[in-house]
Coordinates of C-alpha atoms in Angstrom, one line a residue:
Chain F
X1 CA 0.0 0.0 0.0
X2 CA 1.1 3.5 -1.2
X3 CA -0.3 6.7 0.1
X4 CA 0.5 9.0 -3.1
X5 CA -0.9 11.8 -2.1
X6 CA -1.8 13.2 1.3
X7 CA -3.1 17.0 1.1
X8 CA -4.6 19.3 4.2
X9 CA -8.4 19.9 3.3
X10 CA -10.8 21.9 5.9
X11 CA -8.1 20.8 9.2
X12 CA -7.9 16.9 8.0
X13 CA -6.4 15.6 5.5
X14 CA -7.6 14.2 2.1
X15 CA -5.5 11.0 0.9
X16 CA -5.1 9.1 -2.1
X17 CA -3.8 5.4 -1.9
X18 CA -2.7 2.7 -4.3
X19 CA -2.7 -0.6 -3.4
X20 CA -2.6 -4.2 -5.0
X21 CA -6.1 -5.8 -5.0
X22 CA -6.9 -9.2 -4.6
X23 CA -10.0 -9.4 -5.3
X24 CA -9.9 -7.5 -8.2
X25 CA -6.4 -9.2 -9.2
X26 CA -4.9 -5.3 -10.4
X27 CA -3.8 -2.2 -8.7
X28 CA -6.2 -0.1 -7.3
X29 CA -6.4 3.3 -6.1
X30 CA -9.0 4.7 -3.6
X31 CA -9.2 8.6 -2.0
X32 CA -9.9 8.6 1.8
X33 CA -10.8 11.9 4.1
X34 CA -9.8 11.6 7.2
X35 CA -11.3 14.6 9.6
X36 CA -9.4 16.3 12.0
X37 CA -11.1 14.0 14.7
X38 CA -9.3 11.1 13.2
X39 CA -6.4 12.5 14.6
X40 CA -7.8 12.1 18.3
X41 CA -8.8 8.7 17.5
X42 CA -10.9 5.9 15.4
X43 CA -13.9 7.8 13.3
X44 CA -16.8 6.5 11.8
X45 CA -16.5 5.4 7.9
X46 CA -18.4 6.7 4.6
X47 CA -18.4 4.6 1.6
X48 CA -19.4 6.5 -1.3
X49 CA -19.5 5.1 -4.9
X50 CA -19.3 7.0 -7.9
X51 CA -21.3 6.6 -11.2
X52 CA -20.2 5.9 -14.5
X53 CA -17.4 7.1 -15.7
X54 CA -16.4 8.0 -12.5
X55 CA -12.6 7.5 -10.9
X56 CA -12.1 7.9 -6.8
X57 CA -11.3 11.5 -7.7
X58 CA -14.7 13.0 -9.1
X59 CA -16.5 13.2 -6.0
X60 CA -13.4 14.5 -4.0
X61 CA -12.9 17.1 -5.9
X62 CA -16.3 18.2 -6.6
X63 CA -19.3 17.3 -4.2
X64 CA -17.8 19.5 -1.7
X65 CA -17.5 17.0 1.1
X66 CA -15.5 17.5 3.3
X67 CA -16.4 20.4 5.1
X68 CA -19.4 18.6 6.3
X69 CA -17.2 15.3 7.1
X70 CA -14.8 17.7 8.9
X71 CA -18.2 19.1 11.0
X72 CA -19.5 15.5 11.7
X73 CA -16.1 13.3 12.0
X74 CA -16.4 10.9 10.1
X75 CA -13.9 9.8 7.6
X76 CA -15.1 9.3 3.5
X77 CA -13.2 6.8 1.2
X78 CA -14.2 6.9 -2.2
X79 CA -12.9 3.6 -3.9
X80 CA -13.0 3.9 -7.8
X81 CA -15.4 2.1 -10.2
X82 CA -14.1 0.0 -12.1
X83 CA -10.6 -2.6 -11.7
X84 CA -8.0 -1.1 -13.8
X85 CA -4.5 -1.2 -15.9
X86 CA -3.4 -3.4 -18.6
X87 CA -4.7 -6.7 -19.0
X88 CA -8.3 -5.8 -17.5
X89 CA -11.0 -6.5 -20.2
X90 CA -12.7 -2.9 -21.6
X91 CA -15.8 -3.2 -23.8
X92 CA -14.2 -3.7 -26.9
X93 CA -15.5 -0.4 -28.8
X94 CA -14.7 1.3 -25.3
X95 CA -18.2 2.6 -24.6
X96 CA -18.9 4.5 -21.3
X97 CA -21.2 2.4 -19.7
X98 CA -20.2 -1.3 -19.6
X99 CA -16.2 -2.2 -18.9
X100 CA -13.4 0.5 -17.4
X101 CA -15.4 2.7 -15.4
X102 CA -18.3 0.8 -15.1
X103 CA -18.0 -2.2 -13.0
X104 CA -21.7 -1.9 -11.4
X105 CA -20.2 -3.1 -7.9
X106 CA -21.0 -6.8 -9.2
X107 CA -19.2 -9.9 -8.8
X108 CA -19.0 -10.8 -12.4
X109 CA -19.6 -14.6 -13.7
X110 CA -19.0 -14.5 -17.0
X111 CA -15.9 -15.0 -19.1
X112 CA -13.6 -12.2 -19.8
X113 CA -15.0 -10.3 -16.6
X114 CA -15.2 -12.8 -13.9
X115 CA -11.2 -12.3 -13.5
X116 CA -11.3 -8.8 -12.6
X117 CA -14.8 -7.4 -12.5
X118 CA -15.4 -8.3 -8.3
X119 CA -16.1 -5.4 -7.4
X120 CA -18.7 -6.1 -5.0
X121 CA -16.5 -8.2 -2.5
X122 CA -14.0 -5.2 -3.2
X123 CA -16.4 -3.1 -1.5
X124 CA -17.9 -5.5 1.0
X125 CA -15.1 -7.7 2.4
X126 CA -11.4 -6.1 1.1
X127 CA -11.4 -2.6 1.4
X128 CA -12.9 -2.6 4.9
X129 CA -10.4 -5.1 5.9
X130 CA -7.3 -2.3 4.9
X131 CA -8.6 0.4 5.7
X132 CA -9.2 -1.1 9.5
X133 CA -5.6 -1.7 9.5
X134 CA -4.2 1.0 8.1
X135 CA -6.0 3.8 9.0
X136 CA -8.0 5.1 12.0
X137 CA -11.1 4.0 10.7
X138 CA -13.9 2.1 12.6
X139 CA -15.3 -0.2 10.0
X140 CA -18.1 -1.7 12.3
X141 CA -19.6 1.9 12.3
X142 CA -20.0 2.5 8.5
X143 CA -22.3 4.0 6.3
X144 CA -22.8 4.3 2.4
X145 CA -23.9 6.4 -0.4
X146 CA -23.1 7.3 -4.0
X147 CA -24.6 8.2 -7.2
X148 CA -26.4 7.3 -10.3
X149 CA -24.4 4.0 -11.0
X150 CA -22.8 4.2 -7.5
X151 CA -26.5 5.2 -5.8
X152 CA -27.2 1.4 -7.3
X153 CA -24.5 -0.3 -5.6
X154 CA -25.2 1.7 -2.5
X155 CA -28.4 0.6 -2.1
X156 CA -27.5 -2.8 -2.8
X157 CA -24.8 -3.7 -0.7
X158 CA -26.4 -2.4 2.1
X159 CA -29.5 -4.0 1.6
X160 CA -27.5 -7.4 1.2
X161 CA -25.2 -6.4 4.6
X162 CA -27.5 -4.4 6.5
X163 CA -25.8 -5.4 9.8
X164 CA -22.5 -4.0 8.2
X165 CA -24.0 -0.7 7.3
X166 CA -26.3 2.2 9.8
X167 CA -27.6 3.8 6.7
X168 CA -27.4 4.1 3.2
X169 CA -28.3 6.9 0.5
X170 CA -28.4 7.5 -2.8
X171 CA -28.5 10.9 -5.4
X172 CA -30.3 9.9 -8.7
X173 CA -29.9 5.8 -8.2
X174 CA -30.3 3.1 -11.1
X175 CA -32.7 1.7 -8.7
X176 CA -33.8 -1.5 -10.8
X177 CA -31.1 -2.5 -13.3
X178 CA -32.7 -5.1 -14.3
X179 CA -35.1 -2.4 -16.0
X180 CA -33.4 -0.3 -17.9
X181 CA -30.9 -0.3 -20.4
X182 CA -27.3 0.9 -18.8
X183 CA -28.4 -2.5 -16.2
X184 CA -29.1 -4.5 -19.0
X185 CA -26.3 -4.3 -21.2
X186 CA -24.0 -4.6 -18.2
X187 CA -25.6 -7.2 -15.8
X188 CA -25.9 -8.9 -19.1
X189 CA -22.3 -9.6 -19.9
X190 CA -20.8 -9.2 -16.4
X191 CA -23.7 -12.3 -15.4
X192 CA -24.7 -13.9 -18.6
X193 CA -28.5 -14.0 -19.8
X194 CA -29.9 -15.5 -16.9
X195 CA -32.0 -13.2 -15.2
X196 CA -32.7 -14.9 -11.9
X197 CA -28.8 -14.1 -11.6
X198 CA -29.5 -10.0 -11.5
X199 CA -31.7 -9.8 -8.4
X200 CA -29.0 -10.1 -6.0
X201 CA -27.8 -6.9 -7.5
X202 CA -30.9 -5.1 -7.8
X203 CA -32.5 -3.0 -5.2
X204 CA -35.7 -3.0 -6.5
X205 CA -35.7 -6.5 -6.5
X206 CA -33.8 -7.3 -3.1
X207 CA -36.8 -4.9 -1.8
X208 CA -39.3 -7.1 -2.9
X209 CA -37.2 -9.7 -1.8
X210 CA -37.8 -8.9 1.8
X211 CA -34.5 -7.0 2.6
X212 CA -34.0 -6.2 6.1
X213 CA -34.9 -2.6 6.9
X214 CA -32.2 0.1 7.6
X215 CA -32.1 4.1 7.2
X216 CA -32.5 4.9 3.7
X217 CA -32.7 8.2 2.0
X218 CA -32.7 8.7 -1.9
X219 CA -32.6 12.2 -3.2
X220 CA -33.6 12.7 -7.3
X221 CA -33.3 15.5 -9.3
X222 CA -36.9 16.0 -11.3
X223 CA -35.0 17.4 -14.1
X224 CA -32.5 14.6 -14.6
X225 CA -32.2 13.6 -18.3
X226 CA -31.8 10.1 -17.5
X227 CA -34.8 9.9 -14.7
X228 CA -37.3 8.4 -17.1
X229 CA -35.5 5.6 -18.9
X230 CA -32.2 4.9 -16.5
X231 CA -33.1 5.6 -13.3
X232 CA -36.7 5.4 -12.7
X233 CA -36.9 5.9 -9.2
X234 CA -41.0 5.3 -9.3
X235 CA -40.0 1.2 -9.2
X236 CA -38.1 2.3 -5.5
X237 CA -41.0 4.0 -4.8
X238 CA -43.4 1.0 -5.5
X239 CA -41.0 -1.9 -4.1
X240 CA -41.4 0.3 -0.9
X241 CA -45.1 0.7 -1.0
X242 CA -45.3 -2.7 -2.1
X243 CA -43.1 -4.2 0.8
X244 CA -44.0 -1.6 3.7
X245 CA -40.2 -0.7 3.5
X246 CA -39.2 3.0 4.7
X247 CA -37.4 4.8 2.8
X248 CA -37.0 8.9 2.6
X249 CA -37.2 9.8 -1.7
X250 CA -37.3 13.0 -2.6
X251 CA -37.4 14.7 -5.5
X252 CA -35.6 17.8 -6.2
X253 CA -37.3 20.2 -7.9
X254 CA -35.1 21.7 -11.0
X255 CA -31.7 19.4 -10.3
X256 CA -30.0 17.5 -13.0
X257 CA -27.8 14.5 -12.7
X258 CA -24.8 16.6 -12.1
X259 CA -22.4 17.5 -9.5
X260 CA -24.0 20.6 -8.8
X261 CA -27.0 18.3 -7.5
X262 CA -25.2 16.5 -5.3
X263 CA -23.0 19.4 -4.0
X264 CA -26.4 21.1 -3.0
X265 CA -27.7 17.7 -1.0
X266 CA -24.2 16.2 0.1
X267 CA -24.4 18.4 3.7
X268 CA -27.9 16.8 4.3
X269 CA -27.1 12.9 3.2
X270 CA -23.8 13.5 5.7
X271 CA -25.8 14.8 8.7
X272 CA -28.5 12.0 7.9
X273 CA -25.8 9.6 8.0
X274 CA -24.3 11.1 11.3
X275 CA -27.0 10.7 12.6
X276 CA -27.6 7.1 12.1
X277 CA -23.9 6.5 13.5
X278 CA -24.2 8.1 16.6
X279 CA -27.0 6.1 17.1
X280 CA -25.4 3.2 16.5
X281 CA -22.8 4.6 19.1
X282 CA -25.2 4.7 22.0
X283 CA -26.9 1.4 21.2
X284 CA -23.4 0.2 22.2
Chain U
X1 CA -24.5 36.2 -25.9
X2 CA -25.7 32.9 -25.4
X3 CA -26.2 31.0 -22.4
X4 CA -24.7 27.5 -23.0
X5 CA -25.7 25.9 -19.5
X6 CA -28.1 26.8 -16.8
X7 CA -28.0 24.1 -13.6
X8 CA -30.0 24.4 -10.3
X9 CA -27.2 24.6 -7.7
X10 CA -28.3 25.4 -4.1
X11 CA -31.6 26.4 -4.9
X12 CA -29.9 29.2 -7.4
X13 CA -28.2 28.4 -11.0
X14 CA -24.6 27.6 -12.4
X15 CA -24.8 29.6 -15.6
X16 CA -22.4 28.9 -18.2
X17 CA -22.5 32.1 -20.7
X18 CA -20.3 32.7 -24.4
X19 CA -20.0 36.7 -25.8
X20 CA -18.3 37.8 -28.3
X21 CA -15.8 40.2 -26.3
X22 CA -14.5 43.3 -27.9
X23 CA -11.7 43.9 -25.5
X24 CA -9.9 40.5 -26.2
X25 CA -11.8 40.2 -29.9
X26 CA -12.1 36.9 -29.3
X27 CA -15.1 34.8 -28.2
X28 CA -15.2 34.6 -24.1
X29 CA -16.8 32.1 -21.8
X30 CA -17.9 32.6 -18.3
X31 CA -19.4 30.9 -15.4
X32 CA -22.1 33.0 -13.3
X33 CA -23.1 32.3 -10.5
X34 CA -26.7 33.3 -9.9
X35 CA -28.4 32.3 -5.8
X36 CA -31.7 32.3 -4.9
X37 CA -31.8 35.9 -3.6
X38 CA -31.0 36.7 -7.1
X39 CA -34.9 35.6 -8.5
X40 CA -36.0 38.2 -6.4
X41 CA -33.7 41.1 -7.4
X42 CA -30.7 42.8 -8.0
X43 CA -27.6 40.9 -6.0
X44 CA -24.1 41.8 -4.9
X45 CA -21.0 40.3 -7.3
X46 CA -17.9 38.7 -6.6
X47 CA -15.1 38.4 -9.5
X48 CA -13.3 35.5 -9.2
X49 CA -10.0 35.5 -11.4
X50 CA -8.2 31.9 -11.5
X51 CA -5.0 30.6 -11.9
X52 CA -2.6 29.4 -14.6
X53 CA -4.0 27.0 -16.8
X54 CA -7.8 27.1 -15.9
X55 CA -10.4 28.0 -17.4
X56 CA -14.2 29.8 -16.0
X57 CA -14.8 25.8 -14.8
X58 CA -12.5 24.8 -12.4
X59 CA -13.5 27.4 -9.7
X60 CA -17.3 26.2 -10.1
X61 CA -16.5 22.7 -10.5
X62 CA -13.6 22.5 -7.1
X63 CA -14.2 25.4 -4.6
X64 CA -17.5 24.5 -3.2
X65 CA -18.5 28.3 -2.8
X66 CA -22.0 27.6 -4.1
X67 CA -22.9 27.0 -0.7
X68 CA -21.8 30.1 1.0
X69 CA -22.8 32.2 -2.4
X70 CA -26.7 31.0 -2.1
X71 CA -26.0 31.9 2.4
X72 CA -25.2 35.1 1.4
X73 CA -27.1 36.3 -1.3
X74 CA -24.2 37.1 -3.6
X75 CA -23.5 36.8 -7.4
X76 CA -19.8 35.0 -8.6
X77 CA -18.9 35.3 -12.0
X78 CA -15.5 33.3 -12.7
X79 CA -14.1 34.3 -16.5
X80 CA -11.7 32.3 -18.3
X81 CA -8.1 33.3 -17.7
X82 CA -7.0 34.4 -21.4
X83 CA -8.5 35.1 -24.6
X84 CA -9.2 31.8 -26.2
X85 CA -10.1 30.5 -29.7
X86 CA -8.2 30.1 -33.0
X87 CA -5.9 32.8 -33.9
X88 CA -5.0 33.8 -30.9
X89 CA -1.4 33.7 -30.0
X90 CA -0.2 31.1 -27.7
X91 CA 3.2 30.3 -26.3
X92 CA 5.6 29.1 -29.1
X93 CA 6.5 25.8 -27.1
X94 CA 3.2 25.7 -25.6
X95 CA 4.0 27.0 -22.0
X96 CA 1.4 26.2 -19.2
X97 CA 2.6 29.6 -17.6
X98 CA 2.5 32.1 -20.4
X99 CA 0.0 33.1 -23.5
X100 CA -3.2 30.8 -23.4
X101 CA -4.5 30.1 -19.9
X102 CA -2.2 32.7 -18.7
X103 CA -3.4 35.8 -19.6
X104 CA -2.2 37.6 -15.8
X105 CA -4.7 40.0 -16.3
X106 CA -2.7 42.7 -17.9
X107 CA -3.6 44.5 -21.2
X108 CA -0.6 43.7 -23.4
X109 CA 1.4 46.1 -25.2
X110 CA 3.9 44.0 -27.4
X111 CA 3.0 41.9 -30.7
X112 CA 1.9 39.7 -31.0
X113 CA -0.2 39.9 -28.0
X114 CA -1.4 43.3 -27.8
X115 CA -4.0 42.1 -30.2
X116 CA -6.2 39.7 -28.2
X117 CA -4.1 40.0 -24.7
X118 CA -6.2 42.5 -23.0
X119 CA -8.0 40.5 -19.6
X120 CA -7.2 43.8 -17.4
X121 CA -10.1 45.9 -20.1
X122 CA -12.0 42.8 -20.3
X123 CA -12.7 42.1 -16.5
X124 CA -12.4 46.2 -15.6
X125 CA -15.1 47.3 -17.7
X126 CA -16.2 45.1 -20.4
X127 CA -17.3 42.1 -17.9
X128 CA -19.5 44.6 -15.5
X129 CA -21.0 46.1 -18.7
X130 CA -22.3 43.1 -20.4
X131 CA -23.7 41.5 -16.5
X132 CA -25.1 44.8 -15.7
X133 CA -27.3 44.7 -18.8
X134 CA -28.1 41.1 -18.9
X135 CA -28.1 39.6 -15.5
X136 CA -29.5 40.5 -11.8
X137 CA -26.3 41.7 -10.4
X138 CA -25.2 45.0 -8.8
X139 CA -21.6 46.1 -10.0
X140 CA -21.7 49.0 -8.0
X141 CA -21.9 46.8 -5.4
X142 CA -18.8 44.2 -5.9
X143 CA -16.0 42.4 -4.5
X144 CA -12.9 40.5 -5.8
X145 CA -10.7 37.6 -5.4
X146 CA -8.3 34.8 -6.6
X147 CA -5.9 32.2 -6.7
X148 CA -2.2 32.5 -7.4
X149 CA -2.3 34.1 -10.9
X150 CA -5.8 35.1 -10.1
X151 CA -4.9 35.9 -6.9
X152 CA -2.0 38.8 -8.8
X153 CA -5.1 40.0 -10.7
X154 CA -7.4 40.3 -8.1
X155 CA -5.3 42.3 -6.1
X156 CA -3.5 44.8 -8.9
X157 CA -7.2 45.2 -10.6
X158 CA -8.8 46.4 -6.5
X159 CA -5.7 48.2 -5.3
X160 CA -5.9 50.5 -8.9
X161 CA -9.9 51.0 -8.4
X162 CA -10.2 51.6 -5.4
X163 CA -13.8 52.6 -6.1
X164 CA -15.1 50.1 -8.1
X165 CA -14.7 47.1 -5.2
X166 CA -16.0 47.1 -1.9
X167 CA -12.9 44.7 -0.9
X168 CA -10.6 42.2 -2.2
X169 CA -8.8 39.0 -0.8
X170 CA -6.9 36.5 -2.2
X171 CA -5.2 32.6 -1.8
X172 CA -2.2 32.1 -2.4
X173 CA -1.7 35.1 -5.1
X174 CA 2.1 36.0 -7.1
X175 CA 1.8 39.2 -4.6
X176 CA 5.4 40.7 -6.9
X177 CA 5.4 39.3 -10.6
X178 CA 8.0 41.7 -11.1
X179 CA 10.1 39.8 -8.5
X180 CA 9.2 36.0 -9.5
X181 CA 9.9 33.9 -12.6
X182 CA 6.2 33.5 -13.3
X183 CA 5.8 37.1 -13.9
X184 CA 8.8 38.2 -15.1
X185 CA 8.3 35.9 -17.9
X186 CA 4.6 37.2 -18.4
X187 CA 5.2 41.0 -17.9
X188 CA 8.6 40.8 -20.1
X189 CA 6.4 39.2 -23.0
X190 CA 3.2 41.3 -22.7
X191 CA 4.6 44.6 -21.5
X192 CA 8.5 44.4 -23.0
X193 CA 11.9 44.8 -20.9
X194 CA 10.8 48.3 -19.2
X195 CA 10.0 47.1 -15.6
X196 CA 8.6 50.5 -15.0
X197 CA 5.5 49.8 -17.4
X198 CA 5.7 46.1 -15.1
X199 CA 4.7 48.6 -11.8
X200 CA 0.7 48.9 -12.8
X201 CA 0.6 45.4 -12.7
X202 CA 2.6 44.7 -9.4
X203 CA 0.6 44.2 -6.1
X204 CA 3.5 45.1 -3.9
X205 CA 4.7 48.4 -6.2
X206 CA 0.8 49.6 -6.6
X207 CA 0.7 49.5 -2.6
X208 CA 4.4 50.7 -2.0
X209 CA 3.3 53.7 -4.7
X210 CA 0.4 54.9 -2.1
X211 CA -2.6 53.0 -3.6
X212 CA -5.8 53.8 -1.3
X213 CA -7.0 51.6 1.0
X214 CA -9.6 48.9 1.0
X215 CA -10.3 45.8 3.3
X216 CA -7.5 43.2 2.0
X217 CA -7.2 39.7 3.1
X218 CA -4.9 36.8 1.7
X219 CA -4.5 33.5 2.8
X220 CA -1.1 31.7 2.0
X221 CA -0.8 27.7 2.7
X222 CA 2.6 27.3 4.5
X223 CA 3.1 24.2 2.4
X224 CA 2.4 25.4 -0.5
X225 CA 5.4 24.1 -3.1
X226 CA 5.2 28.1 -4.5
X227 CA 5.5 29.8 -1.7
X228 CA 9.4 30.4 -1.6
X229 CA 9.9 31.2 -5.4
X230 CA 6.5 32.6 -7.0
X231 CA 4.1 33.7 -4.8
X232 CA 6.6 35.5 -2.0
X233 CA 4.1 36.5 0.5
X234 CA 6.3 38.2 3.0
X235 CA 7.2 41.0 -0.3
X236 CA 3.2 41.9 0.5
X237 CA 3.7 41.8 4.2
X238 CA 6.7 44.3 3.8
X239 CA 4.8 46.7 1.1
X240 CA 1.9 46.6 3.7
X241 CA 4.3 47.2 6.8
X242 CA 6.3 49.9 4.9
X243 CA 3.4 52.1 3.9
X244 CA 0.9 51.3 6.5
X245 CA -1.5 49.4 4.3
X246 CA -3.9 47.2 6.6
X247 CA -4.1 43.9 5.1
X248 CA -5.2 40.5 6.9
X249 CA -2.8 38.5 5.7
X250 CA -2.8 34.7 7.3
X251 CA -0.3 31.8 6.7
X252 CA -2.5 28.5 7.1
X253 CA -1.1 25.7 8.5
X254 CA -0.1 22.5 6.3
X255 CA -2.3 23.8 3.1
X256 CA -0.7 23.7 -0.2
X257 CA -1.6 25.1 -3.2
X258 CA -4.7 23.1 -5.0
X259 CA -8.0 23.7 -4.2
X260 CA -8.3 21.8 -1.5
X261 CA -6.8 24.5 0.0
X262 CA -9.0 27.0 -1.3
X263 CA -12.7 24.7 -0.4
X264 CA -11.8 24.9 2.8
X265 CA -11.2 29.1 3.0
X266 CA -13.1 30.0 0.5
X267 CA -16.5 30.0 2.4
X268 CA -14.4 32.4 5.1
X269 CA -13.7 34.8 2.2
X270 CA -17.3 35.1 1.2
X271 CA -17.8 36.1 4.2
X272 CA -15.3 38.9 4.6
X273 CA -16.6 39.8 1.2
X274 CA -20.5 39.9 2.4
X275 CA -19.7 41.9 5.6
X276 CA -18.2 44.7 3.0
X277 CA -20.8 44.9 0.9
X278 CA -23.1 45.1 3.2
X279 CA -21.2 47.7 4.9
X280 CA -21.4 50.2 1.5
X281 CA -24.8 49.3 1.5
X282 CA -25.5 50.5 5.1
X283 CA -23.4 53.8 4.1
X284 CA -25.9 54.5 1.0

C-alpha cells in the first residue's frame, strides 16, 4: 500500500492510496478523508460510490465533502469504479457504460470479466479489511452512499449487509437495473442471460425480496435527463409501498444529474448519516 | 451572448454564458453564479480570477462556494483566464505559464499579443458592462478575489480601483510578478523589458506607490510548493508594513496550493466579502 498523495483539506487531511487488489487481481487506487477527529482517535466510515465514468477523484474534488465530514467526523473513502490497468477487459468499442469505469459493484460470472470485475467483494469484504488496518477508521460503524451508478451499488450492498451498514443513501440511483438499459447491457455480460442471476444486484428487487430494513434516503433531481428511462426511481418507490419498506425519496425540484445536485444535497445525506452512526454509538 | 448551461445549484443556478468580447476580440466564456436571492432582485458580485491554466470551470467545478454564495445572497462570475479561440497567440512551445490560460490579467502592449491580450479591459469594464445589462447583479456593489495568478489579478485590478470594489482577498496570489519567474516571464512578453510599465501590474509596487486603502485579506498555505519562489508572500507583508497598508494577511497551517486549500477558506472569504458589501450598502 502507497499513500500518493496526502493533502490538508478543511483541518484533515484528504488522501489518495494505491494498493494491490486481490479481489480485483490489479492495482487499485482509492481517496480517503480523514477529519481532524481522526487525529484524536478511530472515526466512523463513509463509503461512497461513484457513477459511470467516474474515478475515486470525481467526488473528492467536486461534491464538496469535506467540510461537512470535517463538521460531523467521520472519515469518506471513495474507492473507484471500475478494476483497472493493462490486462483488464474494456468493452471492446470502449463505450462508457459497460467495462473500465463501469463495474456496477458486481461480482461478475461470465468469461472475460469474472477475472477482474469483483467489485462487489471489493467493497464488501477487502477494502474494509485495509482500511481497519491502516488507517483510524472504525469499519463496524459504516455507512454508504453514492450516485447514479454508484447510488445502485449503494443501495444494494447495504441492503445485502445491512448489519454491516447504519444507513445508506443515494442521489439519482439506477434503482432497478434489471429495468433499464445501462443494467441490462451490463448485468448482461458481467452475469450472462440468466435473469434470476440479477436480483442479487438489484434493489428494487432485493426490496421485494424482503431485505431487512435500515435508514435509507434517496434524493432525485426532477430534471434529470436520464430519470425516465435509467433511473426510474417510481419502481423504489413502488417496491417500498409494495413491501411496507421506509425509505425517505425526494425529488428535487429543477436538479440535473450533475455534480451541482449533489453538491447542493451532500451536507444533508452526511448529517443524515451522522445521525444514524451516533446512534449506533449509544446502542453500544 | 448565449447561455450555453443553466443548472440548479443550491436552490440558485450555475450559468455557463459565451460573448463575443471586444476587448480581447475573441469569443469569451464565463461561469455566473446566480443564488436564490437573485430571482427576487438585484444581488451583490464577486469576480473570481483563477490561476494558470484554468479556465471559467475549475473554480465552479472544485471550490465548493455555491454554498456560501446561495448563504449570502451574492453573485460570482469566474471568467476564463485568457483570450481563447483560434488565432489567438499562444506560447511558441506551448507553455502552461504564459499566452493561453495565462493571460495575468494585464492589457498587453507587445505583438503579438497586444491584439487579443487585454483580460485587465475585459474584466475592468467590459465584464460589469455586459452583466449589468443582462443579469440581476449589482456592479456598483462588488468584491474580488483569486488564486495565485488570479490571486495577482485580483489584487492589482482592487488596489488601482479603489472605487469600483468594496474589498478584495486573495489565496495564495504571485503578490510581486516583477520579482518571481512566473511574472517576469509574463510581464517581459506582454509589456516588453521596461519594468517600469511592469509597476501597474505589481501588487507590492501599486501598494508601495500609495494606492488607497480597502479591506484586503490573503490566505497563504505554509506548504504550498510556491511559496518560496512565486508567490513571495512576505514582499506583500513588507509593502503593507512599509506604507501602512492594513491587510489580513494569514499563513495556514499544512495547506498547499490546490484547491483543496481553497474549499476549505473560500466559504471564510465570502464572508469577509458579504460583511463589505453590506457595509457600503449600510453607508448608501
Amino acid at each position: 500500500m502507497e499513500v500518493l498523495n496526502r493533502q490538508r483539506c478543511f483541518e484533515g487531511e484528504q488522501l489518495r492510496v494505491q494498493h494491490r487488489s486481490q479481489s480485483l487481481d490489479c492495482d487499485m487506487t482509492f481517496s480517503l478523508y480523514l477529519p481532524p477527529a481522526a487525529r484524536g482517535g478511530v472515526v466512523p466510515l463513509l463509503y461512497w460510490l461513484s457513477g459511470l465514468t467516474c474515478t475515486d477523484e470525481n467526488f473528492v474534488q467536486k461534491a464538496g465533502a469535506q467540510r461537512y465530514a470535517a463538521e460531523h467526523g467521520v472519515a469518506i473513502v471513495a474507492p473507484d469504479t471500475s478494476p483497472r490497468g493493462e490486462g483488464v477487459a474494456d468493452d471492446p468499442e470502449g463505450a462508457w457504460d459497460f467495462g473500465l469505469g463501469a463495474g456496477f459493484y458486481v461480482n461478475a460470472t461470465e468469461s472475460p470479466w469474472d477475472r477482474h470485475y469483483r467489485m462487489y467483494d471489493y467493497i464488501v469484504d477487502e477494502l474494509p479489511a485495509l482500511l481497519a488496518e491502516e488507517f483510524p477508521v472504525d469499519v463496524e460503524r459504516a455507512s454508504i452512499f453514492g450516485h447514479s451508478m454508484g447510488g445502485h451499488g449503494a443501495l444494494v450492498i447495504a441492503l445485502r449487509n445491512p448489519a454491516k451498514f447504519q444507513s445508506v443513501s443515494a442521489f439519482a440511483p439506477i434503482v432497478a437495473p434489471s429495468q433499464c438499459p445501462w443494467g441490462e447491457k451490463a448485468l448482461g455480460q458481467y452475469l450472462g442471460p440468466d435473469r434470476e442471476n440479477w436480483k442479487n444486484y438489484d434493489s428494487c428487487a432485493l426490496i421485494e425480496a424482503g431485505a431487512l430494513q435500515l435508514p435509507m434516503l434517496v434524493d432525485q433531481g426532477d430534471a434529470d435527463d436520464f430519470l425516465e428511462e435509467q433511473l426510474r426511481t417510481g419502481l423504489l418507490e413502488q417496491a417500498c409501498a409494495d413491501t411496507g419498506y421506509e425509505a425517505t425519496i425526494r425529488y428535487q425540484s429543477g436538479y440535473d444529474h450533475s455534480y451541482f445536485f449533489i453538491s447542493s444535497f451532500v451536507g444533508s445525506h452526511i448529517a443524515f448519516h451522522a445521525r444514524a452512526l451516533e446512534h449506533s454509538l449509544a446502542e453500544d
